[in-house]
Each structure stands twice: as structure tokens, then as C-alpha cells.
């Protein structure tokens, strides 16, 4: 993104002004944040600092609003800029950075900035009820020895634990809170300058949890049943796969959020029993429609997960008889058509389909009116949003985990579209979370569009770099456009060059090329996103059912769900 470059001195000035606006609850704080959107600094490290300042400003706008909408764009903007900050730091290796401030030289710490960004980002995600996603960012701060991450993660788990209906998972959440709290009280647990007061306050507030856990679970203080459990693997291949799933926390199991031991090697996420009026018109299969559909969602997820894992184990050029019956065209762009790359595409199709099926489950279960959304229009983009605001049904339900799904869906749906010809985009109005949720801007949507409607080419890493470079720098599209600007529009040269440019644009957009490494990261990110979506969906159903008032007519159907 092009932007206005600012010096460290200007960055300090912006930061100081932001603090003044925040402390004074200035009415123009949001406008001041907006004026910083297009600015960048001389280095990625300082740019990350700038984005951190902007994100902090937007969070203050959110918290200062007395009657804020639950879908407030301010908290989304705060999340956006902190993600952008982390994106700037992704290639930083040096722990300390020296910057000039007038005649002085200052030494700034990478781990300090990195941990502060991660903790605040996690805190903002919890405001969106996205506790599951927040935990990863608290962990990042803990890894770089910022003990503030210990108490803020414990606070997140305490909040989330209230909604967990699985008693087994609730125990492991409690034990994780206990361990985090104990560790935060150790003498070597320290935080960075500026957070000491909050750190001490949270430590004191959470210290009582230690006594609670030791009284409630005296036999499980040191060890518990997860330490002795041994999974019954079919063979080494089976064990290797389940180990990979567990280590990446990809099981549909709330316990796997906090432990990666074999005890969590199970996709046990499910739906609670439902309440409702007896309806003699329903077939038994129709009474089980939601449980069966959720089971289908789990099956799609598990298949995509295993397909991706299996492809990871294959060499790139693995030969297979599926495409041995025809001569393949060498498109001279290093693209790979193999069982490995097609397995990646299959996994992607399953995951894209899964997100739309989650939307359809939501549509049916929460009885969204056809006047608001027709059934044939239901997908992950339309189920929650109309224009810039949530659909009316979502505000009426008042369910924290539907709110989480709403914000999660915006991560992949809020994409930047190219501006129309001769029209500049209004960058102050809309922010695009998907630009920083995934490694490259809009890739998750571009890949889906190419896979389903155009051409997706997966290229090996070395070949990808070569395929993106023109053999003659003078014949690039940018150079051609520059040359055309200097020509007479009525000249034959102008007309010929315009034709070449149009052909270049038409064929350039024919396919999307991505490297093997990039597509692997994209799929893994999408698997994690899908897992989170399924967990939020199950938790939303549980919250909905447990919040229903007793009307004296409806009864809770405590019937056993049959299993094969």
C-alpha cells in the first residue's frame, strides 16, 4: 500500500497526540486515527509501532462509547491495525533496533513491542467473543517472557470457561488457569514497563483461583488422567497423523485448545439436546436433522484435514495413473499437476464448502426469515451481513458466539476490490481484515475464485519466483502504460500499444499462480479458521438452548442420539 512516510520524530509526535486525545476522551479521536491510515515509517519495525498506536486509538474509541453497538467498527479497526503491525514484524530477526531521535540514539526492543501487540490483539479479540483465537496471541507473548501474557490468558480462559458445557474440557481449562496463575506469582515472572500496575492487579484478583482449584481437585494438582492415557493407534502411520493433528490443535475438541496430549486425540465436539414442542409430523430422521447435519460438517472438516496432511507427505512430482492417459502441456510457468497439488485443491474445495454449510446450518437453526435472506442466497458472506451492517436477525438473537462467527466471517469477506477506472478508493471508510488475516492480501478469496471459476496454478517455490519476472524489464505492463501516456491517442503506435495492453490484462487474469509453500500455509490457516467456526457454532447452539425461558409448553428432549 502506498503511503506517506513519517520519521521517528513524527511517530513520537503522533503517539503523544494520541495519548492526549485518549486521556482527554477527545471527540475527534476517531478522526485523528483515520488521518493516520495511509502513513508508514522508514522501517517495518517503526511502521509496526505506528500501527500499534493507531490500533490503540481505535480501541479507546470503542471503550469510550457508552452505548456502543456490539458490531462496532472501532473494535474491528483496532484488530485490523494490530494485525497489520504483526504483519510488519513477521520478517524481523534483530532483537534490538537503533533509531535516531535528533542528536540521540535510542535502542528499542523487538520482543517488547511484539508481546505488547499480541496481548492487546488478544484482548480485542475477546471483546468480539473470539476467545479461542485470542489464546494463540497470548501464547506468543508468553514465549518471549512477558508475564502479562500469563494473567491475561488466564482471564480469557476464566471468561470462556463460563460458556463451556463439556465438563471434561472445563476441568482442563481450570487446570490451565491454575498453572498460569501459579506461574505468574513466581519471582521471575515480570512484565514490561507500563503494564506493571495492571499485571499486579490481575495477579491479586486471580490468586484465589489457586485455592479454589486445590480444594476442588486435590488429586489432580500435579498429575491428571491425561498424563496416563494412551491412545490405541492402529499403526505408526495412524499415530503420526494424530500426533500432527494434536500438535497443531486441529481436533474438534475443546480440550485440545489447552492440551496436546493423546487424551485430546478425539473429535468429540457435538451439539446439546434441543427443546421444542412435540410434532407428530416429523420423521425420526427429521428430528435428528441438526445433529446429522453437524455430523456432516465434522466429516467434511476431518476429510479436508486428512487430505491436506496426506498431501503434505507426498513429494511434489509424485506420479499417479489418474493423469497418465494424456500428454500434459508444459505451460512454461513451472506449474505442477500432480496427485499432491490436486489433493491440496480438494482440501480447499472441502473447506470452502464447509464454511457455506455452516452458514446454512445457522440459517435453518435460527430460523432466519426468507424476507431477510432467501434460502438459495445463503453462504458465509450473506448469512450475517447486508451492506455494512449485520442482518436484523443477528441483533435479535443476542448470542455471543454468533457475534464471534460474524466477526470471523468478516475476516475472509471484507476484501479490497480494485477501484473502478478513473476512481480512487475511499481508504478512510472501509478497512479490510482479510489483508492481514492471511499471508497475502485477499489471497483466500482470490484462490477460491480461481479454483472454482478460473485457473489455479500451484508452482514450486523456485519456479514461482522465475514465473513472476518478465524476461525483458522494458516489456512489463507498467512500462507499457507509461509509454502509452506519452503517445498521441490518434497515432497508430497508441492504438497498437493499447491493443497489446488489453491482451496482456485479459490473459494475465486468466489464472492465479501460487507457490507450494504459500498454498500450504493458506490451507492450514483455513483449517484452523474452520475449526474455530465449528466450535463457535456448537457453543452458539448450547448458549441458545440454555438461554431459552421455560414457557410451560416446550419440553427438553433428552433422547439419545443414535451412533453407527
XYZ file of C-alpha atoms in Angstrom:
564
model
C 0.000 0.000 0.000
C 1.361 3.383 -0.957
C 1.532 5.815 1.926
C 3.059 8.904 3.444
C 6.398 8.200 5.140
C 6.965 9.679 8.588
C 10.152 9.918 10.639
C 10.624 8.581 14.139
C 10.233 12.132 15.434
C 6.858 12.405 13.708
C 5.900 8.976 15.041
C 6.639 10.172 18.568
C 4.529 13.257 17.909
C 1.609 11.119 16.657
C 1.924 8.832 19.689
C 1.972 11.764 22.113
C -1.036 13.379 20.424
C -2.890 10.044 20.505
C -2.247 9.735 24.253
C -3.568 13.262 24.815
C -6.736 12.517 22.840
C -7.236 9.225 24.707
C -6.631 10.698 28.179
C -8.908 13.627 27.446
C -11.600 11.495 25.781
C -11.366 13.898 22.839
C -14.378 13.811 20.461
C -12.051 13.910 17.440
C -10.043 10.824 18.464
C -11.584 8.655 15.731
C -10.933 11.279 13.059
C -7.335 11.580 14.256
C -6.951 7.795 13.880
C -8.370 7.956 10.362
C -5.853 10.602 9.342
C -3.027 8.164 10.100
C -4.288 5.347 7.840
C -2.002 5.914 4.879
C 1.146 6.679 6.850
C 4.199 4.443 7.068
C 7.604 4.745 8.690
C 11.132 4.271 7.404
C 11.395 0.651 8.627
C 8.920 -2.199 9.173
C 9.704 -2.092 12.916
C 8.694 1.566 13.238
C 5.694 1.043 10.944
C 4.555 -1.707 13.337
C 4.844 0.829 16.169
C 2.722 3.283 14.199
C 0.015 0.683 13.528
C 0.082 -0.271 17.204
C -0.580 3.371 18.135
C -3.475 3.592 15.642
C -4.977 0.325 16.911
C -4.749 1.556 20.496
C -6.547 4.720 19.445
C -9.417 2.790 17.867
C -9.745 0.546 20.939
C -10.075 3.693 23.076
C -12.847 4.927 20.767
C -14.627 1.606 21.334
C -14.259 1.550 25.126
C -15.188 5.236 25.465
C -18.514 4.746 23.680
C -21.269 4.469 26.298
C -23.938 2.820 24.154
C -21.817 1.046 21.573
C -23.203 -1.371 19.011
C -21.936 -4.929 19.514
C -20.657 -4.867 15.920
C -18.826 -1.586 16.468
C -16.372 -0.905 13.617
C -13.964 0.663 16.144
C -13.008 -2.679 17.722
C -12.693 -4.224 14.254
C -10.372 -1.382 13.255
C -8.296 -1.972 16.388
C -7.949 -5.658 15.469
C -7.103 -4.706 11.891
C -4.225 -2.382 12.727
C -2.676 -4.698 15.289
C -2.731 -7.469 12.701
C -1.045 -5.090 10.290
C 1.551 -4.380 12.963
C 2.311 -8.096 13.362
C 2.483 -8.435 9.600
C 5.211 -5.774 9.536
C 7.221 -7.692 12.147
C 7.000 -11.127 10.501
C 10.482 -10.922 8.946
C 12.212 -9.067 11.792
C 15.129 -11.007 13.319
C 17.130 -8.465 15.353
C 16.113 -8.138 18.998
C 17.181 -4.503 19.264
C 16.639 -1.636 16.837
C 18.571 1.633 16.922
C 16.757 4.797 15.833
C 17.884 8.408 15.700
C 15.882 10.987 17.617
C 17.617 14.293 16.955
C 21.161 14.002 18.284
C 20.277 10.985 20.423
C 20.222 7.303 19.573
C 17.510 5.137 21.089
C 17.542 1.352 21.374
C 14.120 -0.264 21.023
C 13.225 -3.875 21.861
C 11.525 -6.161 19.335
C 10.213 -8.621 21.944
C 8.714 -5.779 23.984
C 6.776 -4.366 21.029
C 5.894 -7.844 19.745
C 4.487 -9.047 23.072
C 2.567 -5.821 23.664
C 0.909 -6.065 20.230
C -0.013 -9.730 20.734
C -1.541 -9.201 24.181
C -3.609 -6.222 23.056
C -4.731 -8.015 19.906
C -5.847 -10.975 22.012
C -7.710 -8.632 24.360
C -9.541 -7.028 21.428
C -10.489 -10.454 20.035
C -12.080 -11.357 23.379
C -14.200 -8.211 23.025
C -15.530 -9.880 19.872
C -16.125 -13.089 21.910
C -13.362 -14.811 19.939
C -11.630 -16.325 22.958
C -10.435 -19.407 21.077
C -8.475 -17.326 18.556
C -7.173 -14.980 21.256
C -5.287 -17.748 23.082
C -2.679 -18.091 20.317
C -1.667 -14.445 20.707
C -1.386 -14.654 24.480
C 0.899 -17.671 23.977
C 3.169 -15.652 21.689
C 3.677 -13.054 24.428
C 4.377 -15.787 26.993
C 7.033 -17.327 24.715
C 9.017 -14.055 24.738
C 8.859 -13.943 28.568
C 6.223 -11.254 29.064
C 4.398 -12.499 32.169
C 1.492 -10.138 31.495
C 0.530 -12.752 28.918
C 0.085 -15.297 31.734
C -2.542 -13.322 33.626
C -4.363 -12.031 30.551
C -4.568 -15.557 29.119
C -5.873 -16.798 32.485
C -8.507 -14.043 32.436
C -9.535 -15.051 28.913
C -9.930 -18.701 29.961
C -11.919 -17.736 33.060
C -14.348 -15.798 30.858
C -14.563 -18.532 28.228
C -14.897 -21.331 30.804
C -18.316 -19.972 31.828
C -19.732 -20.934 28.427
C -18.153 -24.401 28.116
C -20.784 -27.110 28.505
C -18.358 -30.041 28.361
C -17.351 -30.790 31.980
C -14.192 -32.592 30.907
C -12.969 -29.586 28.919
C -13.984 -27.290 31.754
C -11.649 -29.240 34.077
C -8.681 -28.827 31.725
C -9.444 -25.130 31.338
C -9.468 -24.856 35.132
C -6.129 -26.626 35.410
C -4.596 -24.386 32.746
C -5.834 -21.308 34.635
C -4.338 -22.771 37.824
C -0.937 -23.332 36.187
C -0.887 -19.876 34.573
C -1.792 -18.199 37.864
C 0.843 -20.154 39.817
C 3.490 -19.259 37.244
C 2.548 -15.559 37.298
C 3.328 -15.468 41.031
C 6.896 -16.713 40.536
C 9.664 -14.160 41.282
C 10.992 -14.314 37.710
C 7.581 -13.525 36.180
C 7.876 -9.891 35.128
C 6.217 -7.676 32.565
C 7.320 -4.662 30.520
C 7.327 -1.047 31.594
C 3.873 0.496 31.649
C 1.954 -2.734 32.347
C 3.175 -3.332 35.915
C 0.081 -1.901 37.638
C -2.379 -3.984 35.596
C -0.159 -7.042 35.985
C -0.145 -6.795 39.774
C -3.884 -6.113 39.888
C -4.728 -9.194 37.803
C -2.346 -11.365 39.828
C -4.098 -10.420 43.085
C -7.555 -10.868 41.577
C -6.763 -14.325 40.175
C -4.752 -15.649 43.139
C -7.936 -17.001 44.733
C -8.279 -19.434 41.806
C -5.307 -21.392 43.172
C -7.142 -22.159 46.405
C -10.344 -22.968 44.508
C -8.627 -25.493 42.227
C -6.673 -27.187 45.009
C -9.877 -27.593 47.048
C -11.956 -28.770 44.093
C -9.359 -31.155 42.582
C -6.900 -32.199 45.324
C -5.997 -35.421 43.486
C -5.162 -33.686 40.215
C -2.838 -30.873 41.297
C 0.328 -32.473 39.896
C -0.951 -35.174 37.548
C -4.305 -35.940 35.979
C -5.888 -38.580 33.746
C -4.342 -37.030 30.614
C -0.849 -37.982 31.862
C -1.581 -41.719 31.922
C -3.942 -42.020 28.954
C -2.551 -43.948 25.981
C -4.322 -43.856 22.646
C -4.881 -47.147 20.847
C -3.203 -46.449 17.492
C -3.763 -48.802 14.569
C -0.186 -48.405 13.332
C 2.714 -45.919 13.188
C 1.136 -44.082 10.280
C -2.040 -43.566 12.309
C -0.033 -42.295 15.293
C 1.975 -39.893 13.163
C -1.205 -38.377 11.727
C -2.943 -37.950 15.081
C 0.252 -36.503 16.611
C 0.312 -33.895 13.835
C -3.353 -33.018 14.420
C -2.846 -32.758 18.172
C 0.315 -30.650 17.992
C -1.397 -28.198 15.629
C -4.533 -28.175 17.851
C -6.780 -29.205 14.976
C -9.067 -31.674 16.774
C -12.721 -30.723 17.108
C -12.286 -30.959 20.835
C -12.335 -28.034 23.264
C -9.770 -29.866 25.406
C -7.263 -29.706 22.538
C -7.309 -25.913 22.887
C -5.243 -26.202 26.077
C -3.560 -29.631 25.930
C -1.893 -31.538 23.093
C -1.541 -34.905 24.841
C -3.041 -38.134 23.491
C -6.033 -37.678 25.795
C -7.247 -34.915 23.451
C -6.952 -37.065 20.313
C -10.673 -37.125 19.592
C -13.138 -35.089 17.517
C -15.816 -35.110 20.214
C -17.353 -31.675 19.581
C -21.114 -32.072 19.397
C -24.494 -30.462 19.907
C -26.591 -30.480 23.082
C -30.148 -31.788 23.234
C -32.803 -29.407 21.950
C -36.064 -28.202 23.433
C -39.214 -27.863 21.400
C -42.854 -28.748 21.005
C -43.737 -32.320 20.121
C -44.517 -32.538 16.425
C -46.071 -35.823 15.214
C -45.487 -34.801 11.582
C -41.718 -35.161 11.907
C -39.940 -38.321 10.867
C -37.313 -39.631 13.268
C -34.621 -38.594 10.771
C -36.077 -35.072 10.689
C -35.959 -34.856 14.469
C -32.245 -35.575 14.159
C -31.720 -33.185 11.222
C -29.455 -30.736 13.038
C -27.368 -33.403 14.753
C -26.988 -35.236 11.429
C -26.053 -32.068 9.587
C -23.499 -31.117 12.236
C -22.055 -34.614 11.888
C -21.730 -33.997 8.157
C -19.888 -30.747 8.863
C -17.476 -32.615 11.133
C -16.955 -35.285 8.477
C -16.175 -32.682 5.805
C -13.700 -30.993 8.138
C -11.980 -34.248 9.084
C -11.733 -35.312 5.431
C -10.205 -31.965 4.399
C -7.772 -32.130 7.317
C -6.620 -35.655 6.434
C -6.444 -34.890 2.700
C -4.178 -31.937 3.418
C -1.985 -33.966 5.770
C -1.668 -36.811 3.244
C -0.631 -34.368 0.526
C 1.997 -32.843 2.832
C 3.719 -36.236 2.980
C 3.967 -36.587 -0.800
C 6.878 -35.409 -2.985
C 5.821 -32.613 -5.355
C 6.292 -34.643 -8.535
C 4.635 -37.851 -7.301
C 3.425 -39.743 -10.384
C -0.049 -41.246 -10.416
C -2.057 -43.123 -13.011
C -5.012 -40.709 -12.757
C -3.383 -38.401 -15.357
C -1.247 -40.944 -17.199
C -3.672 -41.258 -20.130
C -2.865 -37.961 -21.861
C 0.122 -35.795 -22.743
C 0.377 -32.792 -20.456
C 1.074 -29.328 -21.840
C 4.192 -27.659 -20.499
C 2.868 -24.158 -19.830
C 6.430 -22.909 -19.159
C 5.450 -21.383 -15.801
C 6.693 -24.257 -13.591
C 3.154 -25.232 -12.557
C 2.678 -28.699 -11.060
C -0.234 -31.005 -11.882
C 0.130 -33.975 -9.579
C -1.748 -36.017 -7.006
C -0.178 -33.770 -4.343
C -1.313 -30.438 -5.777
C -4.756 -31.777 -6.684
C -5.141 -33.052 -3.123
C -4.454 -29.505 -1.941
C -7.187 -28.258 -4.265
C -9.585 -30.931 -2.968
C -8.892 -29.850 0.627
C -9.560 -26.233 -0.314
C -12.860 -27.076 -2.010
C -13.987 -29.004 1.072
C -13.110 -26.146 3.399
C -14.795 -23.501 1.244
C -17.885 -25.704 1.071
C -17.769 -26.251 4.834
C -17.944 -22.528 5.580
C -21.036 -22.157 3.399
C -22.618 -25.202 5.068
C -22.006 -23.637 8.478
C -23.913 -20.626 7.172
C -26.765 -22.893 6.015
C -26.943 -24.647 9.409
C -27.118 -21.225 11.058
C -29.862 -20.120 8.663
C -32.027 -23.148 9.441
C -31.402 -23.430 13.176
C -32.013 -19.747 13.938
C -34.996 -19.628 11.558
C -33.816 -16.632 9.556
C -36.736 -15.087 7.681
C -36.863 -15.564 3.920
C -37.895 -11.911 3.710
C -34.444 -11.043 5.027
C -32.499 -13.717 3.140
C -33.697 -16.258 0.596
C -32.527 -19.820 1.172
C -30.776 -20.052 -2.198
C -28.729 -16.942 -1.323
C -27.277 -18.374 1.885
C -23.479 -18.511 2.118
C -20.819 -17.473 4.623
C -20.795 -13.933 3.241
C -24.533 -13.246 3.203
C -25.748 -15.042 6.326
C -24.605 -12.264 8.658
C -24.229 -9.045 6.679
C -26.295 -6.758 4.497
C -24.314 -3.794 3.222
C -22.147 -2.530 6.066
C -24.329 -3.732 8.945
C -25.345 -7.134 10.336
C -28.684 -8.578 9.278
C -31.515 -7.781 11.677
C -31.976 -11.388 12.872
C -28.442 -11.444 14.270
C -29.085 -8.499 16.562
C -32.327 -10.036 17.819
C -30.751 -13.356 18.877
C -28.102 -11.769 21.151
C -25.744 -14.723 21.205
C -22.018 -14.094 21.951
C -20.831 -16.952 19.746
C -22.901 -15.811 16.791
C -21.117 -12.497 17.275
C -17.832 -14.432 17.111
C -18.956 -16.091 13.872
C -19.964 -12.713 12.465
C -16.509 -11.229 13.065
C -14.786 -14.396 11.885
C -16.732 -14.288 8.611
C -15.681 -10.666 8.112
C -12.043 -11.786 8.247
C -12.462 -13.572 4.929
C -15.223 -11.474 3.378
C -14.043 -7.892 3.917
C -11.839 -7.738 0.854
C -10.496 -4.808 -1.093
C -11.862 -4.691 -4.626
C -9.899 -2.848 -7.279
C -11.188 0.702 -7.788
C -13.241 1.427 -10.864
C -11.469 3.109 -13.738
C -10.502 6.726 -13.013
C -11.818 6.446 -9.452
C -9.721 6.305 -6.306
C -10.905 4.167 -3.373
C -12.011 5.961 -0.211
C -9.484 4.412 2.171
C -10.926 6.164 5.231
C -14.286 4.398 5.023
C -13.622 0.672 4.899
C -10.839 -1.465 6.328
C -10.071 -4.908 5.021
C -9.310 -7.502 7.676
C -8.522 -10.238 5.163
C -5.456 -8.298 4.040
C -3.694 -9.169 7.290
C -5.514 -12.269 8.490
C -3.749 -14.330 5.858
C -0.196 -14.031 4.491
C -1.124 -12.043 1.389
C -3.872 -9.525 0.758
C -7.162 -11.072 -0.354
C -5.486 -14.403 -1.204
C -8.119 -16.587 0.441
C -10.810 -15.095 -1.802
C -8.617 -14.902 -4.885
C -7.698 -18.562 -4.511
C -11.342 -19.587 -4.121
C -12.366 -17.595 -7.182
C -9.529 -19.041 -9.278
C -10.177 -22.583 -8.059
C -13.915 -22.519 -8.732
C -14.200 -20.219 -11.742
C -10.855 -19.687 -13.459
C -7.484 -21.407 -13.170
C -5.366 -22.035 -10.074
C -1.755 -22.966 -10.736
C 0.429 -24.294 -7.940
C 4.098 -23.664 -8.661
C 7.240 -24.843 -6.893
C 8.995 -22.164 -4.847
C 11.953 -21.598 -7.178
C 9.789 -21.658 -10.285
C 7.287 -19.246 -8.732
C 9.923 -16.530 -8.388
C 11.004 -17.018 -12.005
C 7.454 -17.145 -13.357
C 6.636 -13.753 -11.834
C 9.564 -11.986 -13.536
C 9.438 -10.756 -17.111
C 12.475 -11.723 -19.195
C 12.653 -8.148 -20.519
C 12.063 -5.382 -17.882
C 11.188 -2.956 -20.692
C 8.200 -5.043 -21.717
C 6.283 -5.054 -18.435
C 2.696 -3.841 -18.211
C 3.673 -0.852 -16.059
C 6.275 0.269 -18.569
C 3.825 -0.116 -21.430
C 1.225 2.026 -19.654
C 3.848 4.709 -19.008
C 4.893 4.671 -22.653
C 1.290 4.971 -23.834
C 0.754 8.084 -21.706
C 3.352 9.913 -23.784
C 1.770 8.984 -27.137
C -0.836 10.761 -29.225
C -4.172 8.959 -28.763
C -4.832 9.151 -32.505
C -1.475 7.681 -33.506
C -1.096 4.138 -34.805
C 1.511 3.457 -32.106
C -1.011 4.344 -29.403
C -3.705 2.127 -30.924
C -1.315 -0.838 -31.333
C 0.092 -0.497 -27.804
C -3.427 -0.213 -26.347
C -4.333 -3.478 -28.057
C -1.247 -5.159 -26.591
C -2.078 -3.842 -23.122
C -5.668 -5.087 -23.320
C -4.491 -8.532 -24.399
C -1.934 -8.588 -21.576
C -4.580 -7.666 -18.987
C -7.014 -10.252 -20.375
C -4.523 -13.126 -20.321
C -2.770 -12.050 -17.125
C -6.001 -12.541 -15.165
C -6.626 -15.944 -16.786
C -5.070 -17.814 -13.875
C -3.711 -17.292 -10.385
C -0.267 -18.708 -9.608
C 0.703 -19.501 -6.012
C 3.760 -21.251 -4.629
C 3.529 -24.648 -2.932
C 4.713 -23.142 0.349
C 2.123 -20.396 0.189
C -0.800 -22.682 -0.591
C 0.201 -24.977 2.288
C 0.112 -22.075 4.736
C -3.196 -20.879 3.308
C -4.806 -24.299 3.763
C -3.503 -24.694 7.317
C -4.857 -21.237 8.195
C -8.206 -22.140 6.638
C -8.346 -25.428 8.571
C -7.811 -23.524 11.824
C -10.432 -20.962 10.855
C -12.912 -23.748 10.024
C -12.213 -25.490 13.331
C -12.883 -22.244 15.190
C -16.083 -21.678 13.215
C -17.395 -25.156 14.088
C -16.587 -24.627 17.767
C -18.332 -21.242 17.813
C -21.320 -22.785 16.045
C -21.642 -25.591 18.622
C -21.211 -23.128 21.502
C -23.823 -20.806 19.982
C -26.359 -23.655 19.896
C -25.573 -24.554 23.510
C -25.933 -20.908 24.585
C -29.191 -20.574 22.658
C -30.704 -23.705 24.195
C -29.601 -22.930 27.738
C -30.973 -19.378 27.461
C -34.485 -20.383 26.450
C -37.123 -19.402 29.031
C -39.450 -22.051 30.421
C -42.755 -21.340 28.674
C -44.594 -24.284 30.218
C -45.219 -25.782 26.778
C -41.845 -26.714 25.323
C -40.057 -29.753 26.725
C -36.420 -30.736 26.609
C -35.943 -33.846 24.527
C -33.310 -35.802 26.426
C -33.187 -38.539 23.837
C -30.104 -40.492 22.962
C -28.594 -39.676 19.598
C -28.002 -42.982 17.800
C -24.476 -43.691 16.544
C -23.243 -46.116 13.932
